[in-house]
Amino acid sequence: MTAQKPQIRLNVLARDLENARQIVEATEGNVWIGLMVKSYPSVEAAVAAVRRYQAAQIPVSVGLGAGDPSQWEKVAEVAVQTQPEHVNQVFPAAGYTLARLRQLGNDRTVVNALVTPSGTPGQVIVSTGPRSQAYREAISCDAACAMLAEIGVPSIKIYPVGGEQKLDEVAALVRAAVRQQIRMVEPTGGLDVHKISKVVEVCLENGAEQVVPHVYTAIVDKATGLTRLDDIREIMRVLA
């Protein structure tokens, strides 16, 4: 690949602060550490966890947890209280979350909006909220990206990409995002050390200025719960 490393930022899990520190070092800071609100019993507990990581200078991505749309409001509240580097949000709630952060004078936190592949290149499903997910009606990628662009959401997340199974759909979404001046694309779901390179390459080849691939349980050691540093280093090598 010919991409420069600053164009690519990983989004991965960490078992604890030490694991997170090691990941940040291995990626030279080109990473967001995902903390999933679903893993915490309350907003207060999730806020406390995010603040512990922030106090240790760990760049945090607040997430839903397995894309669970029922967590959207919890995500928004945690984001407002902690103002992390990055927030994962369902499409219907992305504008709400961004607006609450902007009310605080925060134009730094990156908020994404989650869309789902439809099975047809050039179309995505934006009904990714807890109620709207019952309606699997696709719209054009251009319409989806235009709706985000007009309210200032800077990033679009597509899940699940299934490794290389949906490359044509990823490519079409990226082209639409570029047309609507959305500069960041976040492919996730089914990525691992072996599949990540091609997906990122497709994003860059189709004009994405920044790509944030999410690689979660595929690189987590099941016995220890630690994200494997050897896998992190290998991902950085293949994406260099």
PDB file of C-alpha atoms in Angstrom:
ATOM      1  CA  MET A   1       0.000   0.000   0.000  1.00  0.00           C
ATOM      2  CA  THR A   2       1.158   3.539  -0.681  1.00  0.00           C
ATOM      3  CA  ALA A   3      -0.902   5.288   1.994  1.00  0.00           C
ATOM      4  CA  GLN A   4       0.857   7.487   4.507  1.00  0.00           C
ATOM      5  CA  LYS A   5       0.293   6.311   8.062  1.00  0.00           C
ATOM      6  CA  PRO A   6      -1.451   9.521   9.251  1.00  0.00           C
ATOM      7  CA  GLN A   7      -4.319   8.647   6.881  1.00  0.00           C
ATOM      8  CA  ILE A   8      -5.025   5.528   8.924  1.00  0.00           C
ATOM      9  CA  ARG A   9      -6.010   5.306  12.581  1.00  0.00           C
ATOM     10  CA  LEU A  10      -6.907   2.009  14.213  1.00  0.00           C
ATOM     11  CA  ASN A  11      -9.843   1.574  16.558  1.00  0.00           C
ATOM     12  CA  VAL A  12      -9.192  -1.368  18.883  1.00  0.00           C
ATOM     13  CA  LEU A  13     -10.016  -2.691  22.329  1.00  0.00           C
ATOM     14  CA  ALA A  14      -7.742  -2.934  25.360  1.00  0.00           C
ATOM     15  CA  ARG A  15      -8.168  -5.066  28.442  1.00  0.00           C
ATOM     16  CA  ASP A  16      -6.800  -2.447  30.816  1.00  0.00           C
ATOM     17  CA  LEU A  17      -4.745   0.725  31.014  1.00  0.00           C
ATOM     18  CA  GLU A  18      -1.413  -1.032  30.598  1.00  0.00           C
ATOM     19  CA  ASN A  19      -2.601  -2.883  27.502  1.00  0.00           C
ATOM     20  CA  ALA A  20      -3.889   0.434  26.140  1.00  0.00           C
ATOM     21  CA  ARG A  21      -0.557   2.173  26.793  1.00  0.00           C
ATOM     22  CA  GLN A  22       1.287  -0.583  24.943  1.00  0.00           C
ATOM     23  CA  ILE A  23      -1.111  -0.301  21.993  1.00  0.00           C
ATOM     24  CA  VAL A  24      -0.682   3.469  21.803  1.00  0.00           C
ATOM     25  CA  GLU A  25       3.087   2.992  21.769  1.00  0.00           C
ATOM     26  CA  ALA A  26       2.958   0.239  19.130  1.00  0.00           C
ATOM     27  CA  THR A  27       0.798   2.385  16.832  1.00  0.00           C
ATOM     28  CA  GLU A  28       2.784   5.578  17.463  1.00  0.00           C
ATOM     29  CA  GLY A  29      -0.447   7.154  18.648  1.00  0.00           C
ATOM     30  CA  ASN A  30      -2.439   6.370  15.502  1.00  0.00           C
ATOM     31  CA  VAL A  31      -5.199   4.658  17.462  1.00  0.00           C
ATOM     32  CA  TRP A  32      -8.395   5.164  19.398  1.00  0.00           C
ATOM     33  CA  ILE A  33      -9.052   2.744  22.240  1.00  0.00           C
ATOM     34  CA  GLY A  34     -12.670   1.629  22.224  1.00  0.00           C
ATOM     35  CA  LEU A  35     -14.614   1.657  25.477  1.00  0.00           C
ATOM     36  CA  MET A  36     -18.069   0.147  25.056  1.00  0.00           C
ATOM     37  CA  VAL A  37     -20.804   1.640  27.241  1.00  0.00           C
ATOM     38  CA  LYS A  38     -22.710  -1.655  27.174  1.00  0.00           C
ATOM     39  CA  SER A  39     -19.952  -3.130  29.322  1.00  0.00           C
ATOM     40  CA  TYR A  40     -20.791  -0.774  32.196  1.00  0.00           C
ATOM     41  CA  PRO A  41     -23.884  -0.932  34.416  1.00  0.00           C
ATOM     42  CA  SER A  42     -24.556   2.796  34.315  1.00  0.00           C
ATOM     43  CA  VAL A  43     -23.632   6.076  32.664  1.00  0.00           C
ATOM     44  CA  GLU A  44     -21.704   7.008  35.796  1.00  0.00           C
ATOM     45  CA  ALA A  45     -19.605   3.834  35.664  1.00  0.00           C
ATOM     46  CA  ALA A  46     -18.829   4.335  31.973  1.00  0.00           C
ATOM     47  CA  VAL A  47     -17.901   7.996  32.563  1.00  0.00           C
ATOM     48  CA  ALA A  48     -15.539   6.971  35.366  1.00  0.00           C
ATOM     49  CA  ALA A  49     -13.835   4.424  33.109  1.00  0.00           C
ATOM     50  CA  VAL A  50     -13.396   6.892  30.262  1.00  0.00           C
ATOM     51  CA  ARG A  51     -11.931   9.454  32.649  1.00  0.00           C
ATOM     52  CA  ARG A  52      -9.410   6.923  33.980  1.00  0.00           C
ATOM     53  CA  TYR A  53      -8.141   6.336  30.458  1.00  0.00           C
ATOM     54  CA  GLN A  54      -8.120  10.028  29.651  1.00  0.00           C
ATOM     55  CA  ALA A  55      -6.120  10.759  32.812  1.00  0.00           C
ATOM     56  CA  ALA A  56      -3.524   8.303  31.505  1.00  0.00           C
ATOM     57  CA  GLN A  57      -3.383  10.169  28.159  1.00  0.00           C
ATOM     58  CA  ILE A  58      -5.125   7.343  26.287  1.00  0.00           C
ATOM     59  CA  PRO A  59      -7.176   8.497  23.266  1.00  0.00           C
ATOM     60  CA  VAL A  60     -10.679   7.094  23.807  1.00  0.00           C
ATOM     61  CA  SER A  61     -13.430   6.072  21.408  1.00  0.00           C
ATOM     62  CA  VAL A  62     -16.787   5.753  23.166  1.00  0.00           C
ATOM     63  CA  GLY A  63     -18.792   2.965  21.556  1.00  0.00           C
ATOM     64  CA  LEU A  64     -22.124   1.193  21.787  1.00  0.00           C
ATOM     65  CA  GLY A  65     -21.017  -2.399  22.319  1.00  0.00           C
ATOM     66  CA  ALA A  66     -21.501  -4.879  19.449  1.00  0.00           C
ATOM     67  CA  GLY A  67     -23.354  -2.123  17.592  1.00  0.00           C
ATOM     68  CA  ASP A  68     -26.252  -2.385  20.057  1.00  0.00           C
ATOM     69  CA  PRO A  69     -28.618   0.450  19.079  1.00  0.00           C
ATOM     70  CA  SER A  70     -30.308   0.444  22.480  1.00  0.00           C
ATOM     71  CA  GLN A  71     -27.126   2.005  23.874  1.00  0.00           C
ATOM     72  CA  TRP A  72     -27.318   5.176  21.776  1.00  0.00           C
ATOM     73  CA  GLU A  73     -28.549   7.470  24.540  1.00  0.00           C
ATOM     74  CA  LYS A  74     -25.985   6.125  26.995  1.00  0.00           C
ATOM     75  CA  VAL A  75     -23.278   6.805  24.411  1.00  0.00           C
ATOM     76  CA  ALA A  76     -24.479  10.369  23.946  1.00  0.00           C
ATOM     77  CA  GLU A  77     -24.549  11.056  27.680  1.00  0.00           C
ATOM     78  CA  VAL A  78     -21.091   9.574  28.269  1.00  0.00           C
ATOM     79  CA  ALA A  79     -19.748  11.571  25.325  1.00  0.00           C
ATOM     80  CA  VAL A  80     -21.149  14.826  26.684  1.00  0.00           C
ATOM     81  CA  GLN A  81     -19.680  14.235  30.128  1.00  0.00           C
ATOM     82  CA  THR A  82     -16.220  13.126  28.930  1.00  0.00           C
ATOM     83  CA  GLN A  83     -15.777  14.761  25.499  1.00  0.00           C
ATOM     84  CA  PRO A  84     -13.585  11.951  24.149  1.00  0.00           C
ATOM     85  CA  GLU A  85     -11.597  11.951  20.941  1.00  0.00           C
ATOM     86  CA  HIS A  86     -14.164   9.815  19.114  1.00  0.00           C
ATOM     87  CA  VAL A  87     -17.775   8.649  19.438  1.00  0.00           C
ATOM     88  CA  ASN A  88     -19.552   5.766  17.686  1.00  0.00           C
ATOM     89  CA  GLN A  89     -23.239   6.439  17.159  1.00  0.00           C
ATOM     90  CA  VAL A  90     -26.225   5.070  15.267  1.00  0.00           C
ATOM     91  CA  PHE A  91     -27.225   7.108  12.217  1.00  0.00           C
ATOM     92  CA  PRO A  92     -30.461   8.531  13.670  1.00  0.00           C
ATOM     93  CA  ALA A  93     -28.680   9.830  16.806  1.00  0.00           C
ATOM     94  CA  ALA A  94     -25.449  11.145  15.288  1.00  0.00           C
ATOM     95  CA  GLY A  95     -26.763  14.672  14.774  1.00  0.00           C
ATOM     96  CA  TYR A  96     -28.210  14.788  18.304  1.00  0.00           C
ATOM     97  CA  THR A  97     -24.881  13.716  19.789  1.00  0.00           C
ATOM     98  CA  LEU A  98     -22.898  16.167  17.692  1.00  0.00           C
ATOM     99  CA  ALA A  99     -25.247  19.030  18.626  1.00  0.00           C
ATOM    100  CA  ARG A 100     -24.901  18.346  22.349  1.00  0.00           C
ATOM    101  CA  LEU A 101     -21.116  18.416  22.025  1.00  0.00           C
ATOM    102  CA  ARG A 102     -21.242  21.615  19.975  1.00  0.00           C
ATOM    103  CA  GLN A 103     -23.346  23.251  22.692  1.00  0.00           C
ATOM    104  CA  LEU A 104     -20.348  22.732  24.958  1.00  0.00           C
ATOM    105  CA  GLY A 105     -18.127  24.496  22.439  1.00  0.00           C
ATOM    106  CA  ASN A 106     -16.602  21.164  21.405  1.00  0.00           C
ATOM    107  CA  ASP A 107     -15.778  20.953  17.703  1.00  0.00           C
ATOM    108  CA  ARG A 108     -12.926  18.512  18.318  1.00  0.00           C
ATOM    109  CA  THR A 109     -14.648  15.199  19.084  1.00  0.00           C
ATOM    110  CA  VAL A 110     -15.240  13.072  15.978  1.00  0.00           C
ATOM    111  CA  VAL A 111     -18.768  11.646  15.855  1.00  0.00           C
ATOM    112  CA  ASN A 112     -19.551   8.964  13.311  1.00  0.00           C
ATOM    113  CA  ALA A 113     -22.860   7.632  12.024  1.00  0.00           C
ATOM    114  CA  LEU A 114     -23.460   3.913  11.571  1.00  0.00           C
ATOM    115  CA  VAL A 115     -24.902   2.529   8.349  1.00  0.00           C
ATOM    116  CA  THR A 116     -25.407  -1.078   7.314  1.00  0.00           C
ATOM    117  CA  PRO A 117     -24.654  -2.673   3.937  1.00  0.00           C
ATOM    118  CA  SER A 118     -27.828  -3.333   1.961  1.00  0.00           C
ATOM    119  CA  GLY A 119     -26.474  -6.027  -0.341  1.00  0.00           C
ATOM    120  CA  THR A 120     -26.575  -3.628  -3.295  1.00  0.00           C
ATOM    121  CA  PRO A 121     -23.566  -1.435  -4.111  1.00  0.00           C
ATOM    122  CA  GLY A 122     -24.565   2.227  -3.986  1.00  0.00           C
ATOM    123  CA  GLN A 123     -27.259   1.720  -1.363  1.00  0.00           C
ATOM    124  CA  VAL A 124     -27.082   1.503   2.439  1.00  0.00           C
ATOM    125  CA  ILE A 125     -29.469   1.109   5.337  1.00  0.00           C
ATOM    126  CA  VAL A 126     -29.520   4.108   7.662  1.00  0.00           C
ATOM    127  CA  SER A 127     -32.257   2.849   9.982  1.00  0.00           C
ATOM    128  CA  THR A 128     -29.771   1.635  12.582  1.00  0.00           C
ATOM    129  CA  GLY A 129     -31.544   2.891  15.713  1.00  0.00           C
ATOM    130  CA  PRO A 130     -33.360   0.684  18.253  1.00  0.00           C
ATOM    131  CA  ARG A 131     -36.784   1.218  16.688  1.00  0.00           C
ATOM    132  CA  SER A 132     -35.886   2.080  13.112  1.00  0.00           C
ATOM    133  CA  GLN A 133     -33.765  -1.053  12.649  1.00  0.00           C
ATOM    134  CA  ALA A 134     -37.009  -2.960  12.104  1.00  0.00           C
ATOM    135  CA  TYR A 135     -37.300  -1.200   8.741  1.00  0.00           C
ATOM    136  CA  ARG A 136     -34.683  -2.548   6.364  1.00  0.00           C
ATOM    137  CA  GLU A 137     -35.232   0.000   3.619  1.00  0.00           C
ATOM    138  CA  ALA A 138     -32.162   1.047   1.652  1.00  0.00           C
ATOM    139  CA  ILE A 139     -31.416   4.529   0.364  1.00  0.00           C
ATOM    140  CA  SER A 140     -28.653   5.736  -1.917  1.00  0.00           C
ATOM    141  CA  CYS A 141     -25.201   6.232  -0.442  1.00  0.00           C
ATOM    142  CA  ASP A 142     -25.279   9.793  -1.770  1.00  0.00           C
ATOM    143  CA  ALA A 143     -28.500  10.567   0.093  1.00  0.00           C
ATOM    144  CA  ALA A 144     -27.135   9.071   3.320  1.00  0.00           C
ATOM    145  CA  CYS A 145     -23.893  11.007   3.075  1.00  0.00           C
ATOM    146  CA  ALA A 146     -25.669  14.235   2.119  1.00  0.00           C
ATOM    147  CA  MET A 147     -27.835  14.025   5.243  1.00  0.00           C
ATOM    148  CA  LEU A 148     -24.732  13.702   7.389  1.00  0.00           C
ATOM    149  CA  ALA A 149     -22.840  16.428   5.561  1.00  0.00           C
ATOM    150  CA  GLU A 150     -25.607  18.987   5.934  1.00  0.00           C
ATOM    151  CA  ILE A 151     -25.547  18.679   9.739  1.00  0.00           C
ATOM    152  CA  GLY A 152     -21.767  18.426   9.993  1.00  0.00           C
ATOM    153  CA  VAL A 153     -21.242  14.767  10.948  1.00  0.00           C
ATOM    154  CA  PRO A 154     -17.658  14.170   9.767  1.00  0.00           C
ATOM    155  CA  SER A 155     -17.434  10.382   9.565  1.00  0.00           C
ATOM    156  CA  ILE A 156     -19.481   7.450   8.312  1.00  0.00           C
ATOM    157  CA  LYS A 157     -19.129   3.943   9.708  1.00  0.00           C
ATOM    158  CA  ILE A 158     -20.136   0.859   7.743  1.00  0.00           C
ATOM    159  CA  TYR A 159     -20.830  -2.344   9.688  1.00  0.00           C
ATOM    160  CA  PRO A 160     -20.466  -5.197   9.068  1.00  0.00           C
ATOM    161  CA  VAL A 161     -18.146  -5.265   6.066  1.00  0.00           C
ATOM    162  CA  GLY A 162     -17.405  -8.984   6.469  1.00  0.00           C
ATOM    163  CA  GLY A 163     -13.745  -8.787   5.585  1.00  0.00           C
ATOM    164  CA  GLU A 164     -13.549  -8.658   1.805  1.00  0.00           C
ATOM    165  CA  GLN A 165     -17.098  -9.831   1.131  1.00  0.00           C
ATOM    166  CA  LYS A 166     -18.585  -6.367   0.657  1.00  0.00           C
ATOM    167  CA  LEU A 167     -15.721  -4.475  -0.983  1.00  0.00           C
ATOM    168  CA  ASP A 168     -17.915  -3.213  -3.819  1.00  0.00           C
ATOM    169  CA  GLU A 169     -20.376  -1.780  -1.299  1.00  0.00           C
ATOM    170  CA  VAL A 170     -17.560  -0.189   0.698  1.00  0.00           C
ATOM    171  CA  ALA A 171     -16.129   1.363  -2.463  1.00  0.00           C
ATOM    172  CA  ALA A 172     -19.488   2.828  -3.489  1.00  0.00           C
ATOM    173  CA  LEU A 173     -20.050   4.307  -0.036  1.00  0.00           C
ATOM    174  CA  VAL A 174     -16.589   5.881   0.018  1.00  0.00           C
ATOM    175  CA  ARG A 175     -17.121   7.483  -3.383  1.00  0.00           C
ATOM    176  CA  ALA A 176     -20.428   8.945  -2.194  1.00  0.00           C
ATOM    177  CA  ALA A 177     -18.818  10.202   1.007  1.00  0.00           C
ATOM    178  CA  VAL A 178     -16.106  11.941  -1.014  1.00  0.00           C
ATOM    179  CA  ARG A 179     -18.725  13.571  -3.247  1.00  0.00           C
ATOM    180  CA  GLN A 180     -20.449  14.934  -0.146  1.00  0.00           C
ATOM    181  CA  GLN A 181     -17.130  16.023   1.417  1.00  0.00           C
ATOM    182  CA  ILE A 182     -17.206  13.502   4.246  1.00  0.00           C
ATOM    183  CA  ARG A 183     -13.529  12.790   4.666  1.00  0.00           C
ATOM    184  CA  MET A 184     -13.491   9.907   7.158  1.00  0.00           C
ATOM    185  CA  VAL A 185     -14.755   6.357   6.618  1.00  0.00           C
ATOM    186  CA  GLU A 186     -14.805   3.652   9.286  1.00  0.00           C
ATOM    187  CA  PRO A 187     -15.111   0.056   8.039  1.00  0.00           C
ATOM    188  CA  THR A 188     -15.752  -2.536  10.729  1.00  0.00           C
ATOM    189  CA  GLY A 189     -17.057  -6.023  11.303  1.00  0.00           C
ATOM    190  CA  GLY A 190     -15.169  -9.109  10.151  1.00  0.00           C
ATOM    191  CA  LEU A 191     -11.752  -7.463   9.980  1.00  0.00           C
ATOM    192  CA  ASP A 192      -8.602  -9.174  11.202  1.00  0.00           C
ATOM    193  CA  VAL A 193      -4.859  -9.105  10.541  1.00  0.00           C
ATOM    194  CA  HIS A 194      -5.310 -10.777   7.157  1.00  0.00           C
ATOM    195  CA  LYS A 195      -8.395  -8.959   5.854  1.00  0.00           C
ATOM    196  CA  ILE A 196      -7.766  -5.397   6.967  1.00  0.00           C
ATOM    197  CA  SER A 197      -5.261  -4.395   4.275  1.00  0.00           C
ATOM    198  CA  LYS A 198      -7.561  -4.867   1.282  1.00  0.00           C
ATOM    199  CA  VAL A 199     -10.488  -3.100   2.928  1.00  0.00           C
ATOM    200  CA  VAL A 200      -8.372  -0.079   3.858  1.00  0.00           C
ATOM    201  CA  GLU A 201      -6.818  -0.047   0.407  1.00  0.00           C
ATOM    202  CA  VAL A 202     -10.251   0.076  -1.227  1.00  0.00           C
ATOM    203  CA  CYS A 203     -11.209   3.020   0.983  1.00  0.00           C
ATOM    204  CA  LEU A 204      -8.076   4.968   0.083  1.00  0.00           C
ATOM    205  CA  GLU A 205      -8.243   4.120  -3.615  1.00  0.00           C
ATOM    206  CA  ASN A 206     -11.778   5.502  -3.766  1.00  0.00           C
ATOM    207  CA  GLY A 207     -10.793   8.815  -2.222  1.00  0.00           C
ATOM    208  CA  ALA A 208     -11.163   8.571   1.557  1.00  0.00           C
ATOM    209  CA  GLU A 209      -8.859  11.056   3.245  1.00  0.00           C
ATOM    210  CA  GLN A 210      -8.917   9.195   6.545  1.00  0.00           C
ATOM    211  CA  VAL A 211      -9.727   5.545   7.242  1.00  0.00           C
ATOM    212  CA  VAL A 212     -10.453   4.202  10.712  1.00  0.00           C
ATOM    213  CA  PRO A 213     -10.721   0.403  10.571  1.00  0.00           C
ATOM    214  CA  HIS A 214     -12.136  -1.179  13.723  1.00  0.00           C
ATOM    215  CA  VAL A 215     -10.493  -4.465  14.698  1.00  0.00           C
ATOM    216  CA  TYR A 216     -11.854  -5.825  17.931  1.00  0.00           C
ATOM    217  CA  THR A 217     -12.200  -9.421  19.118  1.00  0.00           C
ATOM    218  CA  ALA A 218     -10.227 -10.912  16.211  1.00  0.00           C
ATOM    219  CA  ILE A 219      -7.004  -9.679  17.812  1.00  0.00           C
ATOM    220  CA  VAL A 220      -7.968 -10.258  21.456  1.00  0.00           C
ATOM    221  CA  ASP A 221      -6.400 -13.233  23.206  1.00  0.00           C
ATOM    222  CA  LYS A 222      -9.316 -15.300  24.460  1.00  0.00           C
ATOM    223  CA  ALA A 223      -7.361 -16.651  27.424  1.00  0.00           C
ATOM    224  CA  THR A 224      -6.084 -13.338  28.785  1.00  0.00           C
ATOM    225  CA  GLY A 225      -8.447 -10.757  27.334  1.00  0.00           C
ATOM    226  CA  LEU A 226      -5.459  -8.748  26.142  1.00  0.00           C
ATOM    227  CA  THR A 227      -5.304  -7.257  22.665  1.00  0.00           C
ATOM    228  CA  ARG A 228      -2.269  -8.955  21.131  1.00  0.00           C
ATOM    229  CA  LEU A 229       0.568  -6.518  20.513  1.00  0.00           C
ATOM    230  CA  ASP A 230       2.103  -8.771  17.865  1.00  0.00           C
ATOM    231  CA  ASP A 231      -1.127  -8.485  15.884  1.00  0.00           C
ATOM    232  CA  ILE A 232      -1.157  -4.703  16.338  1.00  0.00           C
ATOM    233  CA  ARG A 233       2.416  -4.488  15.041  1.00  0.00           C
ATOM    234  CA  GLU A 234       1.578  -6.738  12.083  1.00  0.00           C
ATOM    235  CA  ILE A 235      -1.437  -4.591  11.187  1.00  0.00           C
ATOM    236  CA  MET A 236       0.721  -1.475  11.307  1.00  0.00           C
ATOM    237  CA  ARG A 237       3.264  -3.200   9.089  1.00  0.00           C
ATOM    238  CA  VAL A 238       0.764  -4.245   6.413  1.00  0.00           C
ATOM    239  CA  LEU A 239      -0.870  -0.821   6.422  1.00  0.00           C
ATOM    240  CA  ALA A 240       2.407   1.112   6.229  1.00  0.00           C
TER     241      ALA A 240
END
